[in-house]
Coordinates of C-alpha atoms and ligand atoms in Angstrom, one line a residue:
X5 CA 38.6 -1.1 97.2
X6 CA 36.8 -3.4 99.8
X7 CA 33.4 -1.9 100.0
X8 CA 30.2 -3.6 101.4
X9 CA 27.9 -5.7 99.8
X10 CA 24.5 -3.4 99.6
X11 CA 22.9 -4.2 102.9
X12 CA 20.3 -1.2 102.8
X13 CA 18.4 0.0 100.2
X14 CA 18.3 3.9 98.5
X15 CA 15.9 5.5 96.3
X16 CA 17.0 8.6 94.6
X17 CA 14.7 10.6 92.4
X18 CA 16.0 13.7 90.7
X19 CA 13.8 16.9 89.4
X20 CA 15.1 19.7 87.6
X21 CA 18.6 20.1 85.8
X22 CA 21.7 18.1 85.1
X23 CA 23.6 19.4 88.0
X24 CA 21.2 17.5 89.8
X25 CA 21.5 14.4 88.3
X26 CA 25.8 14.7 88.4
X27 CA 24.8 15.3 92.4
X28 CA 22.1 12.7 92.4
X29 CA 25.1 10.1 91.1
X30 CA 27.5 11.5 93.8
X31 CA 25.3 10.8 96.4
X32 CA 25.1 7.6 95.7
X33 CA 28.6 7.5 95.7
X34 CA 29.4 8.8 99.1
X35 CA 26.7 6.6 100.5
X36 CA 27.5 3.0 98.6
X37 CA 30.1 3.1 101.3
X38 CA 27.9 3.1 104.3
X39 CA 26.1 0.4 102.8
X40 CA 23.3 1.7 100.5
X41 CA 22.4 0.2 97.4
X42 CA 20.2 1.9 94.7
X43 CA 16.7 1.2 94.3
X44 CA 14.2 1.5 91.9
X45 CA 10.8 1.2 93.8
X46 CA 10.6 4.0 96.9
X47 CA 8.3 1.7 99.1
X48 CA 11.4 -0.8 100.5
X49 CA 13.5 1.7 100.6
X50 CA 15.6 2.5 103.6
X51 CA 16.5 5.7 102.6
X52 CA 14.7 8.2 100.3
X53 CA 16.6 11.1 98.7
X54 CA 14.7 13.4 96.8
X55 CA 16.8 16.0 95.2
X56 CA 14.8 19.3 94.2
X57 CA 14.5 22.5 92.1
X58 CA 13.2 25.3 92.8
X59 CA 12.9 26.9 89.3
X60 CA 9.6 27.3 88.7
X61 CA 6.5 26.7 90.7
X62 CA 5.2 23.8 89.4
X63 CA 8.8 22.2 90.1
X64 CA 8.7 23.2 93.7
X65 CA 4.9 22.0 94.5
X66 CA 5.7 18.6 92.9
X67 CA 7.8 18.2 95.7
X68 CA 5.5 18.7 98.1
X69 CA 3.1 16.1 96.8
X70 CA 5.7 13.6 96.3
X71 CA 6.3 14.2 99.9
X72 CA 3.1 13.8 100.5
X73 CA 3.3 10.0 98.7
X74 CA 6.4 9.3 100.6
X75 CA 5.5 9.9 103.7
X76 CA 2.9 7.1 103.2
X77 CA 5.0 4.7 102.2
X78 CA 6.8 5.7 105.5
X79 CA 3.7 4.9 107.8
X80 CA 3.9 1.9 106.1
X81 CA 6.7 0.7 106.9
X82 CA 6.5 1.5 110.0
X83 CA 3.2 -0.7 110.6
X84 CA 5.7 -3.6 109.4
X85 CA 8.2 -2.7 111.8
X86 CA 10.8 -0.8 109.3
X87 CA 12.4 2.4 108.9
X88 CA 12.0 5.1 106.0
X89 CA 14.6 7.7 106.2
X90 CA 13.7 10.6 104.4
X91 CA 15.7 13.6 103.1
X92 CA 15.3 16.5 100.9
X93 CA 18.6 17.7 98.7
X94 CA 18.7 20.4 96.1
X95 CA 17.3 23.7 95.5
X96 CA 14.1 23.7 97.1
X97 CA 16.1 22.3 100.4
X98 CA 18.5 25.3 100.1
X99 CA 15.5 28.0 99.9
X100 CA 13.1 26.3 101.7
X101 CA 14.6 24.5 104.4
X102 CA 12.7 25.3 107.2
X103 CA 9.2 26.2 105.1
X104 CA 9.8 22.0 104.1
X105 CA 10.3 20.9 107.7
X106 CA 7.1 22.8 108.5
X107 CA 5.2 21.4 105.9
X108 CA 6.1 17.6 106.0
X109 CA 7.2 16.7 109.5
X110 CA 7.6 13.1 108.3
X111 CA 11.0 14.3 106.8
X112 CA 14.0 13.6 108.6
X113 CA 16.7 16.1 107.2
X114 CA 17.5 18.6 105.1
X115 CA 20.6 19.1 102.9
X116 CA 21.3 22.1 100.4
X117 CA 23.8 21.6 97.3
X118 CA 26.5 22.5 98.8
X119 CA 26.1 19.5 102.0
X120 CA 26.0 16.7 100.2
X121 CA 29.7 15.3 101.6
X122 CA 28.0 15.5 105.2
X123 CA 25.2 13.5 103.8
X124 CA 26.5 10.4 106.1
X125 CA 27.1 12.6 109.3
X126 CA 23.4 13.7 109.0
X127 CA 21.9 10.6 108.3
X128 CA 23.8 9.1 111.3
X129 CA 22.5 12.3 113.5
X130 CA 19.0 11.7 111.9
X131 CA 18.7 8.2 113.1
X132 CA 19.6 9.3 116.7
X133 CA 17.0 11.3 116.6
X134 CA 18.8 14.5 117.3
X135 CA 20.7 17.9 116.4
X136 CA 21.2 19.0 112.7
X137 CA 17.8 18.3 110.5
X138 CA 19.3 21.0 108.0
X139 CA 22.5 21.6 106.5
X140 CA 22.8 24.5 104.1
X141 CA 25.7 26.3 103.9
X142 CA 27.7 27.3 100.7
X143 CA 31.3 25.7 100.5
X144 CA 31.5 24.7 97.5
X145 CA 34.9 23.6 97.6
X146 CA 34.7 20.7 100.1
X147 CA 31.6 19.5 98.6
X148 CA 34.0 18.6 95.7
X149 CA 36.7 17.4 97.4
X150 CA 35.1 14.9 99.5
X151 CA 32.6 13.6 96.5
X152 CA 34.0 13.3 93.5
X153 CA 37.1 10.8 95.2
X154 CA 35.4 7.2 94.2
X155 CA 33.2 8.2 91.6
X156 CA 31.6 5.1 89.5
X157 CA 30.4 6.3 86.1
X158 CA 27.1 3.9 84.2
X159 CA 27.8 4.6 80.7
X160 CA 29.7 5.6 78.0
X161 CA 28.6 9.3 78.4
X162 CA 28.9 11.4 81.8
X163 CA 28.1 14.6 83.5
X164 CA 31.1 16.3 84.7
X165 CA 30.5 19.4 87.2
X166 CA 33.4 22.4 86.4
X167 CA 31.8 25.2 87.8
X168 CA 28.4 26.2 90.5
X169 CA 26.5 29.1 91.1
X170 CA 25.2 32.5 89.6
X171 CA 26.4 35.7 89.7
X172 CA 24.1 37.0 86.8
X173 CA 20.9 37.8 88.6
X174 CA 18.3 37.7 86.0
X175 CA 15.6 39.5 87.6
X176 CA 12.9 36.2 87.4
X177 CA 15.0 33.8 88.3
X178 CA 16.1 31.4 92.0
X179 CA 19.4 29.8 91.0
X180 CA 21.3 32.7 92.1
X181 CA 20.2 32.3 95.7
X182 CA 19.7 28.5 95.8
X183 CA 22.8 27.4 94.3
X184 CA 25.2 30.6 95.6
X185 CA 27.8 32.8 93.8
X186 CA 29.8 31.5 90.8
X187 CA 32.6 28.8 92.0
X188 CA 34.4 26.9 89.0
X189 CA 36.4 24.1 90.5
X190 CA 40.6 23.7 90.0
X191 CA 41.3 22.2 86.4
X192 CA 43.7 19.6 87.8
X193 CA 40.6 18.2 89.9
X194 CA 38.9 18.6 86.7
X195 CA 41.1 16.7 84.7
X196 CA 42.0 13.9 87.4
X197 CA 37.9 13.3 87.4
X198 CA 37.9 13.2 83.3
X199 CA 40.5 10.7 83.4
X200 CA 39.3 8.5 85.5
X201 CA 36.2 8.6 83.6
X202 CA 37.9 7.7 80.4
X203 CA 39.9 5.1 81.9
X204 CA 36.5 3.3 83.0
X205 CA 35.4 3.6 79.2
X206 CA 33.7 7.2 79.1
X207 CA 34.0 8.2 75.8
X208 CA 32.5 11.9 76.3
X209 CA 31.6 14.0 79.0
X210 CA 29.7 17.2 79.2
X211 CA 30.9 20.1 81.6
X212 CA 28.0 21.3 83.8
X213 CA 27.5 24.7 85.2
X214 CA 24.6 27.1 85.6
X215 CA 27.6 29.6 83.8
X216 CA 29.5 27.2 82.4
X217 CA 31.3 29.6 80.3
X218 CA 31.9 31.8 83.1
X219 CA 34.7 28.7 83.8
X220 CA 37.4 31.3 85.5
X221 CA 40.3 28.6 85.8
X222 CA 42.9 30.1 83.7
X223 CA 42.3 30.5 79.9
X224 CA 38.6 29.9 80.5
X225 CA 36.6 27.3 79.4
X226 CA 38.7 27.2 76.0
X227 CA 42.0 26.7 77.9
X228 CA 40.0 23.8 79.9
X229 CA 38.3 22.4 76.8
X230 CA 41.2 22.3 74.9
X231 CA 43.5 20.7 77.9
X232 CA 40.2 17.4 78.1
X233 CA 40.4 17.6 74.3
X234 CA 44.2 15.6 74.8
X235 CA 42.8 13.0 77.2
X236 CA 43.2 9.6 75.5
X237 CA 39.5 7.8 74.9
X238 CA 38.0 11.1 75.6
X239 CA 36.3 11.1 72.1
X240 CA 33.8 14.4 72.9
X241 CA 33.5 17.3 74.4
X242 CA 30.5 19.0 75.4
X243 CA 29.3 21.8 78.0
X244 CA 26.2 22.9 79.1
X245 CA 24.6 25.8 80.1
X246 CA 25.8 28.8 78.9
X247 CA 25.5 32.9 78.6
X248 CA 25.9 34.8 76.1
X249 CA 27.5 37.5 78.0
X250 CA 30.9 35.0 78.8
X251 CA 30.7 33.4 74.9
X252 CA 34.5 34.8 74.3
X253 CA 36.6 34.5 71.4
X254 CA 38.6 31.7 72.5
X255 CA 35.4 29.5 72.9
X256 CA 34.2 30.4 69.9
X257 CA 37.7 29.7 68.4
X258 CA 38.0 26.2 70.1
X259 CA 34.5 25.3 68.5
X260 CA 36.8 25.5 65.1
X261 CA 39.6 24.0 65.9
X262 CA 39.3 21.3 68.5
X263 CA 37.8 17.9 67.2
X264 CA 36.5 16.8 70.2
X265 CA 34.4 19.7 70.8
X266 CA 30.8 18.9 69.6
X267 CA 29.0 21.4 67.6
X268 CA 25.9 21.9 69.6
X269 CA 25.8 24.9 72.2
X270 CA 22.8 26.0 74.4
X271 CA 22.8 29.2 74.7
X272 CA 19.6 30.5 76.5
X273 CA 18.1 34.1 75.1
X274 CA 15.0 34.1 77.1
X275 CA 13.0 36.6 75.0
X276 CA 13.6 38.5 71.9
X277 CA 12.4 42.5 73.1
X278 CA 15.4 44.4 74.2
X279 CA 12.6 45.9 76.3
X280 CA 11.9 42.7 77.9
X281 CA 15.8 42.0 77.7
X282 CA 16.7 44.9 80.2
X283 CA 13.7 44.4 82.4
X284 CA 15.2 40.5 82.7
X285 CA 18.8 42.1 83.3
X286 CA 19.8 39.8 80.3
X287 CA 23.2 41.9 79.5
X288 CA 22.2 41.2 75.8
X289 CA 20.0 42.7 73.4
X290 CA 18.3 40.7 70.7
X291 CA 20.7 42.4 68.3
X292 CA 23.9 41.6 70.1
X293 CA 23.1 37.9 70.5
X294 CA 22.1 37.4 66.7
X295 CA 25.5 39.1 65.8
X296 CA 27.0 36.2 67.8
X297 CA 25.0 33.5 66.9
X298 CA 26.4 34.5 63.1
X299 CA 29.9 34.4 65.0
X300 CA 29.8 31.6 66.3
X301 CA 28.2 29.9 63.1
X302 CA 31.2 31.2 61.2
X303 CA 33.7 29.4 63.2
X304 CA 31.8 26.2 62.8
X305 CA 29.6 26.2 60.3
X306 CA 27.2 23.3 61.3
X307 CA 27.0 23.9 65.4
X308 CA 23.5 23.1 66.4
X309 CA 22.0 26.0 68.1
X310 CA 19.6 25.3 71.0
X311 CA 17.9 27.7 73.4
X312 CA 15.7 28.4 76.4
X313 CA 12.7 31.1 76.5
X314 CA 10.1 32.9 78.8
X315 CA 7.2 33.8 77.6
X316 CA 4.8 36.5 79.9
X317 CA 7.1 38.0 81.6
X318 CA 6.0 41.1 83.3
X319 CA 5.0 43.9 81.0
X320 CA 5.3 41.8 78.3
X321 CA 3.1 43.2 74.8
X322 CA 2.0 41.6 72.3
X323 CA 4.5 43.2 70.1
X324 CA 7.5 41.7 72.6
X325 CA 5.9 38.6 72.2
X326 CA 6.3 38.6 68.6
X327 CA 9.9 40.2 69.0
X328 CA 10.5 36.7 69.9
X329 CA 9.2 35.0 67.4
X330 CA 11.0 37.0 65.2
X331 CA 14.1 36.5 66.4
X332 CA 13.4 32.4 66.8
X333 CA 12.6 32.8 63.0
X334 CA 16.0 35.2 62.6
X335 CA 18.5 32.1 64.8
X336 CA 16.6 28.9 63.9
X337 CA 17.3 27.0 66.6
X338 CA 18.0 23.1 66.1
X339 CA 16.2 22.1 70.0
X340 CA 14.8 24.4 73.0
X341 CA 13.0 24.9 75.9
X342 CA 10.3 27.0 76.9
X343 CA 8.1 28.2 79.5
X344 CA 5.2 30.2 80.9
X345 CA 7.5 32.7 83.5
X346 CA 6.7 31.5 87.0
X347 CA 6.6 33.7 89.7
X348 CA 9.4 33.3 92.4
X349 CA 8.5 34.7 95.8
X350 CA 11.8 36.9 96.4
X351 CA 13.1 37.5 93.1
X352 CA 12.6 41.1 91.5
X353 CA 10.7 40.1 88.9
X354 CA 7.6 39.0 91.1
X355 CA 7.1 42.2 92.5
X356 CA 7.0 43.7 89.2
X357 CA 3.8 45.5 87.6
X358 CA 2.4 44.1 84.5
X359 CA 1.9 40.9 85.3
X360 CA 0.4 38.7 82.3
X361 CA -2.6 36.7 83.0
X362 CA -2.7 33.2 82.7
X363 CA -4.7 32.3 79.4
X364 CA -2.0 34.8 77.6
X365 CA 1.0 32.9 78.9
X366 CA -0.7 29.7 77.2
X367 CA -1.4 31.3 74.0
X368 CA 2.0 32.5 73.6
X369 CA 3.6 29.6 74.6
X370 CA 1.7 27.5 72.4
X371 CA 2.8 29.7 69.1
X372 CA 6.6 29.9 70.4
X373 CA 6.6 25.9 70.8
X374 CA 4.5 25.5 67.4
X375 CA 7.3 27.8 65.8
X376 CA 10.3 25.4 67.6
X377 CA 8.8 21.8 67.1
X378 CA 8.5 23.4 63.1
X379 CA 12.1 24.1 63.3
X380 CA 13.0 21.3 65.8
X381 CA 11.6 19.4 62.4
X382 CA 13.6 20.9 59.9
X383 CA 16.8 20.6 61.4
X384 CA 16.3 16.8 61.9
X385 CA 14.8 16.3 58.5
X386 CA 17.6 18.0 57.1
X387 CA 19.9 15.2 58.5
X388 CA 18.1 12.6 55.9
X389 CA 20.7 11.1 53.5
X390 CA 24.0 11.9 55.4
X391 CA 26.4 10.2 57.2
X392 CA 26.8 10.8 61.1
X393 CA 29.0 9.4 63.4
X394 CA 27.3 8.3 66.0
X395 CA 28.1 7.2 69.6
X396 CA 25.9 4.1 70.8
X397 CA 25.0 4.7 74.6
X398 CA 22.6 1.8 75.1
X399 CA 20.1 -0.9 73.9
X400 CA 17.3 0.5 72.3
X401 CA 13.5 -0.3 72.8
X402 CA 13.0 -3.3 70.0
X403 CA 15.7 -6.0 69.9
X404 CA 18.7 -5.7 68.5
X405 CA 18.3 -2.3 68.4
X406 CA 21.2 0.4 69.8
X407 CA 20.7 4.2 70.7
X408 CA 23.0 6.7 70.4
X409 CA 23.6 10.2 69.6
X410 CA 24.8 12.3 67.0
X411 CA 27.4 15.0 67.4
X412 CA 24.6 17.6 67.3
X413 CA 23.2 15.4 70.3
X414 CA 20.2 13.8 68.1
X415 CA 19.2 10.3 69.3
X416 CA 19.7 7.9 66.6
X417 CA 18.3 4.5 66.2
X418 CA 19.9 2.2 64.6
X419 CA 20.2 -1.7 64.1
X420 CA 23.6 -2.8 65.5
X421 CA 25.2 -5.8 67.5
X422 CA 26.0 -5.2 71.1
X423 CA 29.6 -4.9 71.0
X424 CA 28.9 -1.9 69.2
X425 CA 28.5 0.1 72.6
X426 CA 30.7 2.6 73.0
X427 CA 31.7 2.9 69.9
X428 CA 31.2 5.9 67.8
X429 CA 30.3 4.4 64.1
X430 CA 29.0 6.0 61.1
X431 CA 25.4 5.7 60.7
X432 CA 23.6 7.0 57.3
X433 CA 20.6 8.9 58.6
X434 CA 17.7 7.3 56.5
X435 CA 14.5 9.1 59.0
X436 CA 13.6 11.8 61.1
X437 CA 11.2 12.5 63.5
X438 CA 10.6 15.6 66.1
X439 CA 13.0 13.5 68.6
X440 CA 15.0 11.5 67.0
X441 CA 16.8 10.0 64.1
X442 CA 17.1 6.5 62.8
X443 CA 19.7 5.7 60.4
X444 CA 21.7 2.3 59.2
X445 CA 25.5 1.3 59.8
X446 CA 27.2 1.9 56.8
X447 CA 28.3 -1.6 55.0
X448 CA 32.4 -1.5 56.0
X449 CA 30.9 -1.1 59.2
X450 CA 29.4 -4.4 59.5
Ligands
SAH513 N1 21.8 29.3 83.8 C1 21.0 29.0 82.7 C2 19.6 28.5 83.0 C3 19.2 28.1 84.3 S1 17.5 27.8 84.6 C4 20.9 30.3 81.9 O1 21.2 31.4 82.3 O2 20.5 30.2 80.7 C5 16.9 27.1 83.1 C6 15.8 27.9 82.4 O3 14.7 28.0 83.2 C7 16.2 29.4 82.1 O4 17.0 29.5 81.0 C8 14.9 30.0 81.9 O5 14.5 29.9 80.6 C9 14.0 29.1 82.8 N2 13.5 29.9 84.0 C10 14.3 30.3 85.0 N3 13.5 31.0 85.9 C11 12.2 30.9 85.4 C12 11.0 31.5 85.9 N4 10.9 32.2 87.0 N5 9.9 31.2 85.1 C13 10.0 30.5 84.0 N6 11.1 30.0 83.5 C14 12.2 30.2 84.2
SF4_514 FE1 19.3 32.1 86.3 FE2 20.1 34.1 84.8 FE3 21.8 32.9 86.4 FE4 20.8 31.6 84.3 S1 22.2 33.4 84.2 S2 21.0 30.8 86.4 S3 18.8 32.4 84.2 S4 20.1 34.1 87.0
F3S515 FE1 16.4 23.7 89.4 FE2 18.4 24.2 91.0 FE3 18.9 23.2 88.7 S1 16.5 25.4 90.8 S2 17.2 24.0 87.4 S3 17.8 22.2 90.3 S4 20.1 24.8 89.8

């Protein structure tokens, strides 16, 4: 394909999940066309895309401050007789469109998830000066259709979007409104993308959705796994995030059978009080998901289990509070996240009564994350004296040093030549630490 020679410069920066950083890549995509190259450093830049989250407050006001930064650099620019574009993408863009317009008139447009294809039409309209500042409608759909056409992937490991929205509605949280109802997209697109991917030398890709399991091409995300799982070079398999509420058999049967499918599954349960459960509209109680946790550990035996949690909710006691604990103590979880619940203007939850104050939140945080990092610990340490096979992604920090993960998604260190990229090897696991692994090639290997 004849494309341009970079004649502008683009610096992207991406906050919140990996949906954003599989849109942040496509947006380079569409725009490497038109002439823009990436950049690292914002003040040259021609164009500045930042794409947002909305998820929790702290997300959203960084955005504002980086704005605040940008617009700077801007002014700058302009006193040397240059132009900044700027443009805000994501989640904040989608429920705060005009609210960001208002509060940062340096920014030039826009654009909500769903846009990004008329990324080039607005940015052409933006440099006139004129019309559209905001686009933010859901289609779904087209977004795919026009992005995902001359996709260029940087590694050996890629993000691969199957399926957008929320229908779930948990009572504390935005995605549902800033990212739309749930949308998977046609397998045959899905499998066209993968393969393309693997013929540039992606050895594993992990399907991204908000649901991912709520997949509703036909057969599910099994059917869809299993259907990737035959792609030649297409080593693993991952997916990322899911519910409990769509963990069906035939997911939990592919975790046994298919090879390529990795044995690590996040699978958020937010809080361990049914109480809290109901109040969050969860669909599970702390009973239902431990029953398939031990299902799902049955099928495959050594699946890393890794989670997300709220702690303060509203009405939350300390006897919830240690509900979860209890039931972090009951799954053992091999990674998670968790956080102090942020209050979303327009969600259910804010206008709740019981709100927790402040100094609580951080208390129970701090013993949830000192209970995790304990059993973050274990897991790795447990890896000490076995043999992984690892998947070298890139150079590591000391010469001659390679990074790669494990099937259970560790990072491993390891000393290894170059050519080794790309490949998955066996690595005898020799260390541990909260974060990582490091480990030696077996001797064949050599
Ligand atoms: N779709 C995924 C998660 C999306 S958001 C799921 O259902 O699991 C990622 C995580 O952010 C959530 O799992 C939740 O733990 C956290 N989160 C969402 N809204 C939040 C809020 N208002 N305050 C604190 N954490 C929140
Ligand atoms: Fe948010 Fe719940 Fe939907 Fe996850 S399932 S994106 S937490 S509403
Ligand atoms: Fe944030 Fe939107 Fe993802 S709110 S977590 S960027 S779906």
């Amino acid at each position: 394909m004849s494309e341009p020679a970079p004649r502008k410069r683009l610096y992207i920066k991406t906050y919140g999940c990996q949906m954003n950083v599989y849109d942040s890549e496509r947006m380079a995509d569409v725009l490497a066309p038109l002439g823009y190259g990436v950049t690292d450093s914002p003040e040259d830049a021609d164009l500045v895309v930042l794409n947002t989250c909305h998820i929790r407050e702290k997300a959203t006001e960084k955005v504002y401050s980086e704005l605040g930064q940008i617009r700077r650099m801007k002014a700058a620019r302009a006193e040397a007789g240059a132009d900044m574009t700027i443009a805000v993408a994501g989640c904040v863009a989608q429920a705060e469109g005009e609210e960001i317009m208002r509060r940062q008139p340096a920014v030039d447009l826009v654009v909500g998830p769903q846009a990004y294809h008329q990324l080039p039409e607005l940015i052409a309209r933006a440099h006139r000066a004129r019309g559209e500042r905001l686009a933010a409608d859901f289609a779904p759909e087209e977004k795919f259709d026009a992005l995902t056409v001359a996709r260029r992937p940087t590694g050996v490991t890629a993000f691969l979007t199957v399926q957008e929205g929320c229908d779930k509605f948990c009572t504390f949280c935005v995605v549902p409104y800033t990212r739309g109802g749930e949308w998977s997209r046609p397998a045959e697109a899905i499998e066209a993308e993968a393969r393309a991917l693997a013929d540039k030398g992606v050895r594993e890709v992990t399907l991204l959705g908000q649901n991912v399991n709520a997949y509703d091409g036909e057969g599910g995300l099994a059917a869809l796994v299993r259907r990737l799982a035959t792609i030649p070079g297409l080593d693993r398999i991952r997916y990322t995030t899911s519910h409990p509420r769509d963990m069906d058999d035939a997911l939990i049967a592919a975790h046994a059978e298919v090879e390529a499918l990795m044995p690590y599954l996040h699978l958020p349960v937010q809080a361990g009080s049914d109480k809290v459960l109901k109040a969050m509209n969860r669909a599970h109680t702390a009973e239902s998901y431990v029953r398939l946790i031990e299902k799902i550990r049955a099928a495959r035996p050594d699946i890393a289990i890794s989670g997300d949690f709220i702690v303060g909710f509203p009405g939350e006691r300390d006897a919830d509070f240690e509900a979860t604990l209890q039931i972090v103590r009951e799954v053992g979880y091999a990674s998670a996240f968790s956080f102090k619940y942020s209050r979303r203007p327009g969600t259910p939850a804010a206008a709740m009564p019981g709100q927790v104050a402040e100094p609580v939140k951080e208390e129970r945080l701090a013993r949830l994350q000192a209970l995790l990092d304990e059993q973050q610990r274990a897991f790795n340490d447990a890896q000490i004296g076995r043999t992984l096979p690892v998947l070298f992604e890139k150079a590591g920090r000391h010469a001659g040093q390679l990074v790669g993960r494990s099937p259970h998604l560790q990072a491993v260190h390891v000393s290894a030549p170059e050519r080794m990229l790309g490949r998955i090897v066996p690595v005898r696991i020799e260390g541990a630490a909260r974060n990582s692994l490091a480990g030696a090639l077996e001797l064949e290997t050599v």
